[in-house]
């Protein structure tokens, strides 16, 4: 069985899921699209190392093994069609929706749910909508929220050790065969905002046409290699 998305191909084989990261980069619900050589392998390896670092801190997730250049072997999950966003600082759609100053810190981490639906521009949902929409039970939504906060705090520490400031990020969760909810998918400069003294190391470089995003992704990968052993 094979599923293809905008940036990944997922193959289910021998009881595992194999995530093949593609060189495609997209923004604006797929309206902006390019292919950048090496992008898939960099995001796969960054994801693998960060998932490894989370596991080392006792935070379970889908990751099993990284196969260079661009494949992650993972526990198969039934994914929720959701994006769970955690924000430490104001940016992006939060500011478009509510206003405010970019980089302003929240008093505590903010968790938001969005339904994955490009046609409707990934609408934000209140967790109480999730059972009504048939997406997740309230208990499952609360478990995702709890894990998302815990993972975000761990990632903020991990990136701090590398000299980066983590502003916000997106997670995707799924349910394993044993019923456990686990973090899946990707954690990379495509899915988080990473800054260092005003310099941008994430997909905003692409979204806002600020130069070569791959040079920035490469630096993040090098830092991950330095700080996290696979
Ligand atoms: N994000 C993502 N995929 C999406 C939407 C957002 O990975 O489809 C990430 C994004 O990179 C950022 C965080 O989630 O790190 C919050 O994104 P936001 O809601 O501010 O939307 P954006 O301005 O990125 O469209």
Tab-separated table of C-alpha atoms and ligand atoms in Angstrom:
chain	number	residue	atom	x	y	z
A	1	UNK	CA	0.000	0.000	0.000
A	2	UNK	CA	1.340	3.414	-0.977
A	3	UNK	CA	0.071	6.901	-0.102
A	4	UNK	CA	1.522	9.988	-1.743
A	5	UNK	CA	1.313	13.480	-0.239
A	6	UNK	CA	2.869	16.822	-1.192
A	7	UNK	CA	6.272	16.083	0.366
A	8	UNK	CA	6.266	12.377	1.248
A	9	UNK	CA	5.433	8.934	-0.050
A	10	UNK	CA	4.367	6.460	2.636
A	11	UNK	CA	4.756	2.795	1.889
A	12	UNK	CA	3.307	0.117	4.205
A	13	UNK	CA	5.369	-3.059	4.034
A	14	UNK	CA	6.182	-5.990	6.361
A	15	UNK	CA	4.338	-4.407	9.277
A	16	UNK	CA	6.158	-1.077	9.071
A	17	UNK	CA	5.566	2.313	7.457
A	18	UNK	CA	8.388	3.670	5.278
A	19	UNK	CA	8.343	7.446	4.882
A	20	UNK	CA	10.119	8.493	1.683
A	21	UNK	CA	10.831	12.232	1.834
A	22	UNK	CA	10.568	14.008	-1.532
A	23	UNK	CA	12.499	17.040	-2.803
A	24	UNK	CA	9.270	19.032	-3.174
A	25	UNK	CA	8.745	22.202	-1.174
A	26	UNK	CA	5.320	23.844	-1.019
A	27	UNK	CA	3.647	26.808	0.653
A	28	UNK	CA	0.218	28.428	0.717
A	29	UNK	CA	-1.743	25.139	0.701
A	30	UNK	CA	0.271	23.934	-2.284
A	31	UNK	CA	-0.123	27.122	-4.373
A	32	UNK	CA	3.646	27.761	-4.331
A	33	UNK	CA	5.638	24.684	-5.312
A	34	UNK	CA	9.255	23.938	-6.208
A	35	UNK	CA	11.617	20.988	-6.307
A	36	UNK	CA	14.947	21.486	-4.516
A	37	UNK	CA	17.634	18.875	-4.801
A	38	UNK	CA	18.679	17.404	-1.445
A	39	UNK	CA	15.639	18.753	0.398
A	40	UNK	CA	14.074	15.335	1.012
A	41	UNK	CA	17.231	13.823	2.419
A	42	UNK	CA	17.892	16.813	4.690
A	43	UNK	CA	14.342	16.847	6.118
A	44	UNK	CA	14.373	13.054	6.565
A	45	UNK	CA	17.644	13.103	8.491
A	46	UNK	CA	16.666	16.127	10.606
A	47	UNK	CA	13.358	14.397	11.458
A	48	UNK	CA	15.146	11.143	12.289
A	49	UNK	CA	17.647	12.852	14.596
A	50	UNK	CA	14.984	14.927	16.388
A	51	UNK	CA	12.705	11.897	16.850
A	52	UNK	CA	15.761	10.022	18.220
A	53	UNK	CA	16.504	12.886	20.637
A	54	UNK	CA	12.871	12.839	21.830
A	55	UNK	CA	13.052	9.086	22.416
A	56	UNK	CA	16.292	9.585	24.377
A	57	UNK	CA	14.286	11.927	26.619
A	58	UNK	CA	11.580	9.305	27.164
A	59	UNK	CA	9.111	10.723	24.630
A	60	UNK	CA	7.831	7.871	22.483
A	61	UNK	CA	7.099	8.392	18.786
A	62	UNK	CA	6.787	6.641	15.442
A	63	UNK	CA	10.528	6.572	14.614
A	64	UNK	CA	12.286	3.210	14.232
A	65	UNK	CA	15.259	3.684	11.906
A	66	UNK	CA	16.757	6.070	9.342
A	67	UNK	CA	17.969	4.747	5.992
A	68	UNK	CA	20.083	7.274	4.092
A	69	UNK	CA	19.470	9.262	2.083
A	70	UNK	CA	15.747	9.920	2.626
A	71	UNK	CA	13.776	7.085	4.216
A	72	UNK	CA	12.432	6.694	7.749
A	73	UNK	CA	11.215	3.305	8.934
A	74	UNK	CA	8.378	3.895	11.370
A	75	UNK	CA	5.629	2.275	13.408
A	76	UNK	CA	2.500	2.350	11.242
A	77	UNK	CA	-0.132	4.740	12.563
A	78	UNK	CA	-3.690	5.577	11.659
A	79	UNK	CA	-3.165	9.317	11.281
A	80	UNK	CA	-5.649	11.912	12.511
A	81	UNK	CA	-6.349	14.427	9.696
A	82	UNK	CA	-5.071	17.172	11.994
A	83	UNK	CA	-2.233	19.623	12.385
A	84	UNK	CA	-1.469	20.318	16.012
A	85	UNK	CA	0.394	23.613	16.302
A	86	UNK	CA	2.299	24.721	19.404
A	87	UNK	CA	3.419	28.328	19.663
A	88	UNK	CA	5.919	29.945	22.020
A	89	UNK	CA	6.102	33.202	20.040
A	90	UNK	CA	3.682	35.050	17.755
A	91	UNK	CA	4.092	34.528	13.998
A	92	UNK	CA	2.388	33.434	10.796
A	93	UNK	CA	-1.306	32.619	10.853
A	94	UNK	CA	-1.657	33.627	14.507
A	95	UNK	CA	-0.783	37.209	13.571
A	96	UNK	CA	-2.878	37.104	10.386
A	97	UNK	CA	-5.833	35.965	12.495
A	98	UNK	CA	-5.449	37.985	15.696
A	99	UNK	CA	-2.795	40.661	15.021
A	100	UNK	CA	0.172	41.346	17.311
A	101	UNK	CA	3.915	41.701	16.936
A	102	UNK	CA	6.082	39.001	15.348
A	103	UNK	CA	8.301	37.296	17.927
A	104	UNK	CA	6.283	38.420	20.958
A	105	UNK	CA	6.298	35.633	23.562
A	106	UNK	CA	3.142	33.993	24.939
A	107	UNK	CA	2.820	33.729	28.732
A	108	UNK	CA	2.453	29.974	28.228
A	109	UNK	CA	2.667	27.663	25.188
A	110	UNK	CA	-0.425	27.885	23.014
A	111	UNK	CA	-1.813	24.707	21.373
A	112	UNK	CA	-4.118	24.971	18.342
A	113	UNK	CA	-5.800	22.305	16.178
A	114	UNK	CA	-6.300	22.627	12.404
A	115	UNK	CA	-8.154	20.220	10.126
A	116	UNK	CA	-5.988	19.042	7.218
A	117	UNK	CA	-8.027	20.223	4.254
A	118	UNK	CA	-6.218	22.292	1.599
A	119	UNK	CA	-9.467	23.193	-0.174
A	120	UNK	CA	-10.727	24.870	2.990
A	121	UNK	CA	-7.247	26.246	3.841
A	122	UNK	CA	-6.829	23.990	6.897
A	123	UNK	CA	-9.527	25.524	9.125
A	124	UNK	CA	-8.745	25.965	12.808
A	125	UNK	CA	-10.964	23.874	15.105
A	126	UNK	CA	-11.797	23.924	18.739
A	127	UNK	CA	-11.097	20.517	20.309
A	128	UNK	CA	-14.820	20.215	21.136
A	129	UNK	CA	-15.507	20.126	17.380
A	130	UNK	CA	-13.324	17.060	16.881
A	131	UNK	CA	-15.789	14.397	18.148
A	132	UNK	CA	-18.643	16.137	16.297
A	133	UNK	CA	-16.631	16.086	13.064
A	134	UNK	CA	-15.813	12.410	13.677
A	135	UNK	CA	-12.070	13.211	13.729
A	136	UNK	CA	-11.095	12.289	17.298
A	137	UNK	CA	-12.668	11.717	20.709
A	138	UNK	CA	-12.271	14.490	23.265
A	139	UNK	CA	-9.984	12.196	25.290
A	140	UNK	CA	-7.764	11.622	22.238
A	141	UNK	CA	-7.698	15.373	21.506
A	142	UNK	CA	-6.652	16.077	25.088
A	143	UNK	CA	-3.943	13.419	24.894
A	144	UNK	CA	-2.605	15.039	21.676
A	145	UNK	CA	-2.631	18.429	23.379
A	146	UNK	CA	-0.737	17.061	26.398
A	147	UNK	CA	1.875	15.347	24.231
A	148	UNK	CA	2.208	18.344	21.895
A	149	UNK	CA	3.123	20.623	24.829
A	150	UNK	CA	5.583	18.097	26.251
A	151	UNK	CA	7.253	17.544	22.867
A	152	UNK	CA	7.403	21.287	22.170
A	153	UNK	CA	9.175	21.965	25.477
A	154	UNK	CA	11.671	19.164	24.803
A	155	UNK	CA	12.353	20.444	21.274
A	156	UNK	CA	12.820	23.989	22.554
A	157	UNK	CA	15.572	22.665	24.882
A	158	UNK	CA	17.154	20.558	22.141
A	159	UNK	CA	17.305	23.538	19.767
A	160	UNK	CA	18.527	25.868	22.515
A	161	UNK	CA	21.575	23.632	22.920
A	162	UNK	CA	22.226	24.176	19.201
A	163	UNK	CA	21.877	27.953	19.584
A	164	UNK	CA	18.428	28.283	17.966
A	165	UNK	CA	15.226	29.837	19.269
A	166	UNK	CA	12.147	27.698	18.497
A	167	UNK	CA	9.119	29.933	17.888
A	168	UNK	CA	6.389	27.516	16.805
A	169	UNK	CA	5.865	24.087	15.235
A	170	UNK	CA	3.337	21.659	13.776
A	171	UNK	CA	2.840	18.052	14.823
A	172	UNK	CA	0.798	15.192	13.394
A	173	UNK	CA	-0.363	12.307	15.549
A	174	UNK	CA	-1.755	8.866	14.866
A	175	UNK	CA	-2.982	5.810	16.708
A	176	UNK	CA	-0.836	2.673	16.765
A	177	UNK	CA	-2.306	-0.816	16.581
A	178	UNK	CA	-2.073	-1.133	20.383
A	179	UNK	CA	-4.226	1.997	20.778
A	180	UNK	CA	-1.389	4.335	21.822
A	181	UNK	CA	-1.365	7.841	20.363
A	182	UNK	CA	2.086	8.598	18.955
A	183	UNK	CA	3.810	11.529	17.273
A	184	UNK	CA	4.372	10.769	13.592
A	185	UNK	CA	5.234	12.446	10.308
A	186	UNK	CA	7.965	15.059	10.206
A	187	UNK	CA	9.827	17.548	12.401
A	188	UNK	CA	12.041	19.744	10.222
A	189	UNK	CA	12.553	23.369	9.118
A	190	UNK	CA	9.452	22.737	6.958
A	191	UNK	CA	7.310	22.294	10.063
A	192	UNK	CA	8.757	24.696	12.627
A	193	UNK	CA	9.999	28.245	12.973
A	194	UNK	CA	13.637	28.452	14.057
A	195	UNK	CA	15.477	31.725	14.585
A	196	UNK	CA	18.913	32.912	15.715
A	197	UNK	CA	19.500	36.617	16.312
A	198	UNK	CA	17.055	37.668	13.624
A	199	UNK	CA	18.254	35.082	11.107
A	200	UNK	CA	15.607	32.679	9.721
A	201	UNK	CA	16.357	28.937	9.480
A	202	UNK	CA	12.961	27.593	8.392
A	203	UNK	CA	10.451	27.517	5.548
A	204	UNK	CA	9.723	31.246	5.946
A	205	UNK	CA	12.896	31.743	3.820
A	206	UNK	CA	10.935	30.039	1.010
A	207	UNK	CA	7.485	31.462	1.849
A	208	UNK	CA	8.867	35.023	1.852
A	209	UNK	CA	11.497	34.635	-0.939
A	210	UNK	CA	14.392	35.533	1.360
A	211	UNK	CA	17.152	33.608	-0.441
A	212	UNK	CA	18.207	29.972	-0.659
A	213	UNK	CA	16.259	27.930	1.914
A	214	UNK	CA	18.457	24.865	1.372
A	215	UNK	CA	21.556	26.657	2.727
A	216	UNK	CA	19.638	27.228	5.982
A	217	UNK	CA	18.255	23.676	6.137
A	218	UNK	CA	21.817	22.401	5.644
A	219	UNK	CA	23.050	24.371	8.627
A	220	UNK	CA	20.237	22.983	10.794
A	221	UNK	CA	21.143	19.455	9.672
A	222	UNK	CA	24.801	20.044	10.537
A	223	UNK	CA	23.835	21.233	14.025
A	224	UNK	CA	21.597	18.163	14.475
A	225	UNK	CA	24.497	15.912	13.421
A	226	UNK	CA	26.753	17.630	15.949
A	227	UNK	CA	24.307	17.363	18.856
A	228	UNK	CA	22.244	14.196	18.265
A	229	UNK	CA	23.618	10.688	17.631
A	230	UNK	CA	21.401	8.456	15.541
B	1	LIG	N1	2.909	24.490	9.612
B	1	LIG	C1	3.147	23.328	8.907
B	1	LIG	N2	2.253	22.917	7.955
B	1	LIG	C2	1.128	23.634	7.674
B	1	LIG	C3	0.886	24.815	8.396
B	1	LIG	C4	1.795	25.212	9.362
B	1	LIG	O1	4.151	22.656	9.152
B	1	LIG	O2	0.353	23.206	6.806
B	1	LIG	C5	3.866	24.947	10.642
B	1	LIG	C6	4.575	26.225	10.232
B	1	LIG	O3	5.773	25.929	9.559
B	1	LIG	C7	4.830	26.901	11.557
B	1	LIG	C8	3.665	26.429	12.440
B	1	LIG	O4	3.159	25.252	11.825
B	1	LIG	O5	6.029	26.448	12.124
B	1	LIG	C9	2.564	27.454	12.559
B	1	LIG	O6	2.163	27.847	11.267
B	1	LIG	P1	1.076	28.998	11.068
B	1	LIG	O7	-0.241	28.519	11.581
B	1	LIG	O8	1.590	30.255	11.667
B	1	LIG	O9	0.875	29.146	9.508
B	1	LIG	P2	1.824	29.733	8.352
B	1	LIG	O10	2.040	31.166	8.597
B	1	LIG	O11	3.081	28.948	8.462
B	1	LIG	O12	1.055	29.456	7.119
